[in-house]
């Protein structure tokens, strides 16, 4: 990574900037329960990093035969959006975003969530004015781990993928960024992949960026 000239950061949002994974899981569990499916016995991490379309494929055989995917999604999204204003940042997120802006690096968000969820998350974080834009699942034909979301993010910035550093917390997200040709720094499970620079906390990102610029 130190051999690259990095000009921008592409941020994942859920679990990377905003502590939203518990709310995503709770919204999924509550919505499925309303349709007669109890997920409470499954680990909270079962569906981390997956888009709702992939979760629907897994759970469809256990849900009522007459239930449409659109109705199921809306039940989940409604619960999530109602609680989203109370979301909290991942430790150091706002500070690090501000420091990176001060370094003159451009920033964009690349998420696997729907547009309404992306907008709600960024509103809760309060960094919309700093970011140059965002990519949601609604903006692409294939979500992470496909490379399309990060390729679109780089294109929106007018940069080559190799000029952009993705910051991720999930394995599917990191695989998406790697496949797109971005440099990748990872928290949690994302940091275990080959080719990903592990972060123990977001603040570690500043030292990595300073090294890349020297």
PDB file of C-alpha atoms in Angstrom:
ATOM      1  CA  UNK A   1       0.000   0.000   0.000  1.00  0.00           C
ATOM      2  CA  UNK A   2       2.892   2.364   0.725  1.00  0.00           C
ATOM      3  CA  UNK A   3       3.876   2.281  -2.989  1.00  0.00           C
ATOM      4  CA  UNK A   4       0.577   3.818  -4.057  1.00  0.00           C
ATOM      5  CA  UNK A   5      -0.227   7.475  -4.379  1.00  0.00           C
ATOM      6  CA  UNK A   6      -3.598   7.708  -2.662  1.00  0.00           C
ATOM      7  CA  UNK A   7      -5.896  10.626  -3.431  1.00  0.00           C
ATOM      8  CA  UNK A   8      -9.161   9.549  -1.825  1.00  0.00           C
ATOM      9  CA  UNK A   9     -10.869   7.391   0.777  1.00  0.00           C
ATOM     10  CA  UNK A  10     -13.931   5.253   0.010  1.00  0.00           C
ATOM     11  CA  UNK A  11     -15.721   4.516   3.255  1.00  0.00           C
ATOM     12  CA  UNK A  12     -17.968   1.595   3.958  1.00  0.00           C
ATOM     13  CA  UNK A  13     -20.627   2.852   6.382  1.00  0.00           C
ATOM     14  CA  UNK A  14     -22.329   0.072   8.363  1.00  0.00           C
ATOM     15  CA  UNK A  15     -19.958  -1.191  11.033  1.00  0.00           C
ATOM     16  CA  UNK A  16     -17.122   1.012   9.749  1.00  0.00           C
ATOM     17  CA  UNK A  17     -18.354   4.546  10.410  1.00  0.00           C
ATOM     18  CA  UNK A  18     -21.657   3.906  12.185  1.00  0.00           C
ATOM     19  CA  UNK A  19     -22.400   1.255  14.798  1.00  0.00           C
ATOM     20  CA  UNK A  20     -25.438   0.145  12.845  1.00  0.00           C
ATOM     21  CA  UNK A  21     -25.002  -3.622  12.583  1.00  0.00           C
ATOM     22  CA  UNK A  22     -26.969  -4.304  15.824  1.00  0.00           C
ATOM     23  CA  UNK A  23     -29.868  -2.200  14.512  1.00  0.00           C
ATOM     24  CA  UNK A  24     -29.767  -3.966  11.130  1.00  0.00           C
ATOM     25  CA  UNK A  25     -29.912  -7.314  12.909  1.00  0.00           C
ATOM     26  CA  UNK A  26     -32.671  -6.231  15.286  1.00  0.00           C
ATOM     27  CA  UNK A  27     -34.756  -4.846  12.411  1.00  0.00           C
ATOM     28  CA  UNK A  28     -34.336  -8.114  10.517  1.00  0.00           C
ATOM     29  CA  UNK A  29     -35.249 -10.235  13.548  1.00  0.00           C
ATOM     30  CA  UNK A  30     -38.302  -8.140  14.422  1.00  0.00           C
ATOM     31  CA  UNK A  31     -39.592  -8.056  10.842  1.00  0.00           C
ATOM     32  CA  UNK A  32     -39.121 -11.801  10.365  1.00  0.00           C
ATOM     33  CA  UNK A  33     -40.850 -12.474  13.683  1.00  0.00           C
ATOM     34  CA  UNK A  34     -43.842 -10.471  12.464  1.00  0.00           C
ATOM     35  CA  UNK A  35     -44.044 -12.945   9.571  1.00  0.00           C
ATOM     36  CA  UNK A  36     -43.711 -15.989  11.820  1.00  0.00           C
ATOM     37  CA  UNK A  37     -39.980 -16.700  11.502  1.00  0.00           C
ATOM     38  CA  UNK A  38     -37.920 -16.655  14.716  1.00  0.00           C
ATOM     39  CA  UNK A  39     -34.239 -15.802  14.095  1.00  0.00           C
ATOM     40  CA  UNK A  40     -33.370 -15.115  17.721  1.00  0.00           C
ATOM     41  CA  UNK A  41     -31.314 -18.304  18.021  1.00  0.00           C
ATOM     42  CA  UNK A  42     -28.945 -17.396  15.180  1.00  0.00           C
ATOM     43  CA  UNK A  43     -25.678 -15.482  15.769  1.00  0.00           C
ATOM     44  CA  UNK A  44     -25.867 -11.717  15.318  1.00  0.00           C
ATOM     45  CA  UNK A  45     -23.039 -11.932  12.779  1.00  0.00           C
ATOM     46  CA  UNK A  46     -24.788 -14.413  10.454  1.00  0.00           C
ATOM     47  CA  UNK A  47     -25.755 -11.842   7.831  1.00  0.00           C
ATOM     48  CA  UNK A  48     -23.114  -9.112   8.390  1.00  0.00           C
ATOM     49  CA  UNK A  49     -21.925  -7.626   5.101  1.00  0.00           C
ATOM     50  CA  UNK A  50     -24.692  -9.233   3.027  1.00  0.00           C
ATOM     51  CA  UNK A  51     -27.319  -7.309   1.109  1.00  0.00           C
ATOM     52  CA  UNK A  52     -30.997  -7.937   1.789  1.00  0.00           C
ATOM     53  CA  UNK A  53     -31.403  -9.681  -1.556  1.00  0.00           C
ATOM     54  CA  UNK A  54     -28.911 -12.338  -0.472  1.00  0.00           C
ATOM     55  CA  UNK A  55     -30.532 -12.657   2.952  1.00  0.00           C
ATOM     56  CA  UNK A  56     -33.928 -13.043   1.276  1.00  0.00           C
ATOM     57  CA  UNK A  57     -32.569 -15.904  -0.830  1.00  0.00           C
ATOM     58  CA  UNK A  58     -31.396 -17.693   2.318  1.00  0.00           C
ATOM     59  CA  UNK A  59     -34.558 -17.116   4.365  1.00  0.00           C
ATOM     60  CA  UNK A  60     -37.222 -17.360   1.653  1.00  0.00           C
ATOM     61  CA  UNK A  61     -37.929 -21.097   2.222  1.00  0.00           C
ATOM     62  CA  UNK A  62     -38.672 -20.387   5.898  1.00  0.00           C
ATOM     63  CA  UNK A  63     -41.009 -17.433   5.309  1.00  0.00           C
ATOM     64  CA  UNK A  64     -44.724 -17.572   4.396  1.00  0.00           C
ATOM     65  CA  UNK A  65     -45.373 -18.653   0.817  1.00  0.00           C
ATOM     66  CA  UNK A  66     -47.419 -15.566  -0.026  1.00  0.00           C
ATOM     67  CA  UNK A  67     -44.926 -13.024   1.312  1.00  0.00           C
ATOM     68  CA  UNK A  68     -43.291 -10.841  -1.342  1.00  0.00           C
ATOM     69  CA  UNK A  69     -39.698  -9.710  -1.113  1.00  0.00           C
ATOM     70  CA  UNK A  70     -40.815  -6.080  -1.432  1.00  0.00           C
ATOM     71  CA  UNK A  71     -43.141  -6.338   1.592  1.00  0.00           C
ATOM     72  CA  UNK A  72     -40.452  -8.131   3.616  1.00  0.00           C
ATOM     73  CA  UNK A  73     -37.857  -5.474   2.769  1.00  0.00           C
ATOM     74  CA  UNK A  74     -40.210  -2.626   3.638  1.00  0.00           C
ATOM     75  CA  UNK A  75     -40.920  -4.168   7.043  1.00  0.00           C
ATOM     76  CA  UNK A  76     -37.206  -4.281   7.789  1.00  0.00           C
ATOM     77  CA  UNK A  77     -36.450  -0.835   6.389  1.00  0.00           C
ATOM     78  CA  UNK A  78     -39.295   0.813   8.281  1.00  0.00           C
ATOM     79  CA  UNK A  79     -38.021  -0.504  11.595  1.00  0.00           C
ATOM     80  CA  UNK A  80     -34.479   0.553  10.789  1.00  0.00           C
ATOM     81  CA  UNK A  81     -35.299   4.095   9.668  1.00  0.00           C
ATOM     82  CA  UNK A  82     -37.458   4.712  12.727  1.00  0.00           C
ATOM     83  CA  UNK A  83     -34.500   4.052  15.030  1.00  0.00           C
ATOM     84  CA  UNK A  84     -31.651   5.380  12.844  1.00  0.00           C
ATOM     85  CA  UNK A  85     -31.500   8.904  14.376  1.00  0.00           C
ATOM     86  CA  UNK A  86     -30.224   7.285  17.591  1.00  0.00           C
ATOM     87  CA  UNK A  87     -27.243   5.584  15.944  1.00  0.00           C
ATOM     88  CA  UNK A  88     -23.735   6.221  17.283  1.00  0.00           C
ATOM     89  CA  UNK A  89     -20.454   6.572  15.447  1.00  0.00           C
ATOM     90  CA  UNK A  90     -17.761   3.928  15.470  1.00  0.00           C
ATOM     91  CA  UNK A  91     -15.112   5.273  17.859  1.00  0.00           C
ATOM     92  CA  UNK A  92     -13.143   8.086  16.213  1.00  0.00           C
ATOM     93  CA  UNK A  93     -15.137   8.171  12.950  1.00  0.00           C
ATOM     94  CA  UNK A  94     -15.953  11.891  12.886  1.00  0.00           C
ATOM     95  CA  UNK A  95     -12.490  12.868  14.093  1.00  0.00           C
ATOM     96  CA  UNK A  96     -10.726  10.743  11.472  1.00  0.00           C
ATOM     97  CA  UNK A  97     -12.958  12.014   8.661  1.00  0.00           C
ATOM     98  CA  UNK A  98     -12.140  15.568   9.723  1.00  0.00           C
ATOM     99  CA  UNK A  99      -8.403  14.867   9.852  1.00  0.00           C
ATOM    100  CA  UNK A 100      -8.455  13.285   6.418  1.00  0.00           C
ATOM    101  CA  UNK A 101     -10.296  16.299   5.026  1.00  0.00           C
ATOM    102  CA  UNK A 102      -7.561  18.461   6.538  1.00  0.00           C
ATOM    103  CA  UNK A 103      -4.973  16.406   4.653  1.00  0.00           C
ATOM    104  CA  UNK A 104      -6.651  17.374   1.392  1.00  0.00           C
ATOM    105  CA  UNK A 105      -7.823  13.866   0.546  1.00  0.00           C
ATOM    106  CA  UNK A 106     -11.225  13.395  -1.051  1.00  0.00           C
ATOM    107  CA  UNK A 107     -13.829  11.138   0.556  1.00  0.00           C
ATOM    108  CA  UNK A 108     -16.860   9.172  -0.610  1.00  0.00           C
ATOM    109  CA  UNK A 109     -19.080   6.499   0.960  1.00  0.00           C
ATOM    110  CA  UNK A 110     -19.693   3.115  -0.694  1.00  0.00           C
ATOM    111  CA  UNK A 111     -22.379   1.026   0.977  1.00  0.00           C
ATOM    112  CA  UNK A 112     -24.301  -2.193   0.392  1.00  0.00           C
ATOM    113  CA  UNK A 113     -27.423  -0.660   1.948  1.00  0.00           C
ATOM    114  CA  UNK A 114     -30.401   0.907   0.188  1.00  0.00           C
ATOM    115  CA  UNK A 115     -30.364   4.644  -0.532  1.00  0.00           C
ATOM    116  CA  UNK A 116     -32.787   5.502   2.284  1.00  0.00           C
ATOM    117  CA  UNK A 117     -30.604   3.650   4.791  1.00  0.00           C
ATOM    118  CA  UNK A 118     -27.387   5.236   3.502  1.00  0.00           C
ATOM    119  CA  UNK A 119     -28.890   8.710   3.810  1.00  0.00           C
ATOM    120  CA  UNK A 120     -30.196   7.972   7.317  1.00  0.00           C
ATOM    121  CA  UNK A 121     -26.809   6.664   8.443  1.00  0.00           C
ATOM    122  CA  UNK A 122     -24.912   9.653   7.098  1.00  0.00           C
ATOM    123  CA  UNK A 123     -27.441  12.028   8.668  1.00  0.00           C
ATOM    124  CA  UNK A 124     -26.943  10.328  12.044  1.00  0.00           C
ATOM    125  CA  UNK A 125     -23.174  10.664  11.634  1.00  0.00           C
ATOM    126  CA  UNK A 126     -23.365  14.286  10.489  1.00  0.00           C
ATOM    127  CA  UNK A 127     -20.566  14.140   7.889  1.00  0.00           C
ATOM    128  CA  UNK A 128     -22.548  14.585   4.694  1.00  0.00           C
ATOM    129  CA  UNK A 129     -20.979  17.968   3.965  1.00  0.00           C
ATOM    130  CA  UNK A 130     -17.465  16.480   3.999  1.00  0.00           C
ATOM    131  CA  UNK A 131     -18.143  13.557   1.682  1.00  0.00           C
ATOM    132  CA  UNK A 132     -18.331  14.168  -2.061  1.00  0.00           C
ATOM    133  CA  UNK A 133     -21.121  11.669  -2.487  1.00  0.00           C
ATOM    134  CA  UNK A 134     -22.188   8.128  -1.779  1.00  0.00           C
ATOM    135  CA  UNK A 135     -22.933   4.866  -3.562  1.00  0.00           C
ATOM    136  CA  UNK A 136     -25.848   2.753  -2.361  1.00  0.00           C
ATOM    137  CA  UNK A 137     -27.131  -0.643  -3.464  1.00  0.00           C
ATOM    138  CA  UNK A 138     -29.807   1.194  -5.438  1.00  0.00           C
ATOM    139  CA  UNK A 139     -27.078   2.771  -7.597  1.00  0.00           C
ATOM    140  CA  UNK A 140     -25.581  -0.492  -8.881  1.00  0.00           C
ATOM    141  CA  UNK A 141     -26.750  -3.685 -10.535  1.00  0.00           C
ATOM    142  CA  UNK A 142     -24.682  -5.926  -8.242  1.00  0.00           C
ATOM    143  CA  UNK A 143     -23.706  -5.257  -4.640  1.00  0.00           C
ATOM    144  CA  UNK A 144     -20.661  -6.265  -2.634  1.00  0.00           C
ATOM    145  CA  UNK A 145     -18.727  -8.596  -2.891  1.00  0.00           C
ATOM    146  CA  UNK A 146     -18.995  -7.728  -6.598  1.00  0.00           C
ATOM    147  CA  UNK A 147     -16.495  -4.971  -7.495  1.00  0.00           C
ATOM    148  CA  UNK A 148     -19.157  -2.745  -9.082  1.00  0.00           C
ATOM    149  CA  UNK A 149     -19.888  -0.559  -6.009  1.00  0.00           C
ATOM    150  CA  UNK A 150     -16.243   0.445  -5.555  1.00  0.00           C
ATOM    151  CA  UNK A 151     -15.658   0.857  -9.281  1.00  0.00           C
ATOM    152  CA  UNK A 152     -18.627   3.239  -9.316  1.00  0.00           C
ATOM    153  CA  UNK A 153     -17.258   5.106  -6.299  1.00  0.00           C
ATOM    154  CA  UNK A 154     -13.888   5.645  -7.987  1.00  0.00           C
ATOM    155  CA  UNK A 155     -15.617   6.715 -11.199  1.00  0.00           C
ATOM    156  CA  UNK A 156     -17.722   9.289  -9.342  1.00  0.00           C
ATOM    157  CA  UNK A 157     -14.492  10.773  -8.005  1.00  0.00           C
ATOM    158  CA  UNK A 158     -12.934  10.721 -11.474  1.00  0.00           C
ATOM    159  CA  UNK A 159     -10.029   8.629 -10.168  1.00  0.00           C
ATOM    160  CA  UNK A 160      -8.433   5.324 -11.046  1.00  0.00           C
ATOM    161  CA  UNK A 161      -9.292   2.591  -8.509  1.00  0.00           C
ATOM    162  CA  UNK A 162      -5.644   2.331  -7.481  1.00  0.00           C
ATOM    163  CA  UNK A 163      -5.729   5.936  -6.291  1.00  0.00           C
ATOM    164  CA  UNK A 164      -8.434   5.159  -3.742  1.00  0.00           C
ATOM    165  CA  UNK A 165      -8.213   3.461  -0.345  1.00  0.00           C
ATOM    166  CA  UNK A 166     -11.315   1.585   0.799  1.00  0.00           C
ATOM    167  CA  UNK A 167     -12.002   1.214   4.516  1.00  0.00           C
ATOM    168  CA  UNK A 168     -14.123  -1.827   5.365  1.00  0.00           C
ATOM    169  CA  UNK A 169     -15.189  -3.980   8.304  1.00  0.00           C
ATOM    170  CA  UNK A 170     -16.661  -7.017   6.508  1.00  0.00           C
ATOM    171  CA  UNK A 171     -15.128  -9.719   4.345  1.00  0.00           C
ATOM    172  CA  UNK A 172     -17.629  -9.251   1.455  1.00  0.00           C
ATOM    173  CA  UNK A 173     -16.906  -5.527   1.435  1.00  0.00           C
ATOM    174  CA  UNK A 174     -13.143  -6.011   1.453  1.00  0.00           C
ATOM    175  CA  UNK A 175     -13.384  -8.561  -1.362  1.00  0.00           C
ATOM    176  CA  UNK A 176     -15.420  -6.061  -3.378  1.00  0.00           C
ATOM    177  CA  UNK A 177     -12.783  -3.357  -2.977  1.00  0.00           C
ATOM    178  CA  UNK A 178      -9.867  -5.703  -3.708  1.00  0.00           C
ATOM    179  CA  UNK A 179     -11.571  -7.003  -6.849  1.00  0.00           C
ATOM    180  CA  UNK A 180     -12.091  -3.412  -7.996  1.00  0.00           C
ATOM    181  CA  UNK A 181      -8.374  -2.687  -7.623  1.00  0.00           C
ATOM    182  CA  UNK A 182      -8.545  -0.384  -4.594  1.00  0.00           C
ATOM    183  CA  UNK A 183      -6.106  -0.446  -1.727  1.00  0.00           C
ATOM    184  CA  UNK A 184      -7.939  -1.715   1.366  1.00  0.00           C
ATOM    185  CA  UNK A 185      -7.658  -1.139   5.104  1.00  0.00           C
ATOM    186  CA  UNK A 186      -9.840  -3.272   7.308  1.00  0.00           C
ATOM    187  CA  UNK A 187     -11.365  -3.471  10.745  1.00  0.00           C
ATOM    188  CA  UNK A 188     -12.521  -6.778  12.205  1.00  0.00           C
ATOM    189  CA  UNK A 189     -13.065  -9.617   9.724  1.00  0.00           C
ATOM    190  CA  UNK A 190     -11.993  -7.462   6.781  1.00  0.00           C
ATOM    191  CA  UNK A 191      -8.507  -7.172   8.256  1.00  0.00           C
ATOM    192  CA  UNK A 192      -7.975 -10.948   8.036  1.00  0.00           C
ATOM    193  CA  UNK A 193      -7.867 -11.066   4.223  1.00  0.00           C
ATOM    194  CA  UNK A 194      -4.625 -11.165   2.267  1.00  0.00           C
ATOM    195  CA  UNK A 195      -3.865  -7.797   0.730  1.00  0.00           C
ATOM    196  CA  UNK A 196      -5.754  -5.852   3.400  1.00  0.00           C
ATOM    197  CA  UNK A 197      -3.970  -3.578   5.874  1.00  0.00           C
ATOM    198  CA  UNK A 198      -5.383  -4.376   9.326  1.00  0.00           C
ATOM    199  CA  UNK A 199      -6.666  -1.545  11.513  1.00  0.00           C
ATOM    200  CA  UNK A 200      -7.136  -2.024  15.232  1.00  0.00           C
ATOM    201  CA  UNK A 201      -9.029   1.303  15.312  1.00  0.00           C
ATOM    202  CA  UNK A 202      -9.979   3.964  12.785  1.00  0.00           C
ATOM    203  CA  UNK A 203      -7.390   6.392  14.155  1.00  0.00           C
ATOM    204  CA  UNK A 204      -4.647   4.067  12.840  1.00  0.00           C
ATOM    205  CA  UNK A 205      -5.668   5.130   9.348  1.00  0.00           C
ATOM    206  CA  UNK A 206      -3.990   8.527   9.739  1.00  0.00           C
ATOM    207  CA  UNK A 207      -0.546   6.991  10.155  1.00  0.00           C
ATOM    208  CA  UNK A 208      -1.070   4.795   7.088  1.00  0.00           C
ATOM    209  CA  UNK A 209      -2.073   7.776   4.970  1.00  0.00           C
ATOM    210  CA  UNK A 210       0.852   9.877   6.144  1.00  0.00           C
ATOM    211  CA  UNK A 211       3.231   7.052   5.227  1.00  0.00           C
ATOM    212  CA  UNK A 212       1.698   6.823   1.754  1.00  0.00           C
ATOM    213  CA  UNK A 213       2.262  10.535   1.169  1.00  0.00           C
ATOM    214  CA  UNK A 214       5.942  10.544   2.222  1.00  0.00           C
TER     215      UNK A 214
END
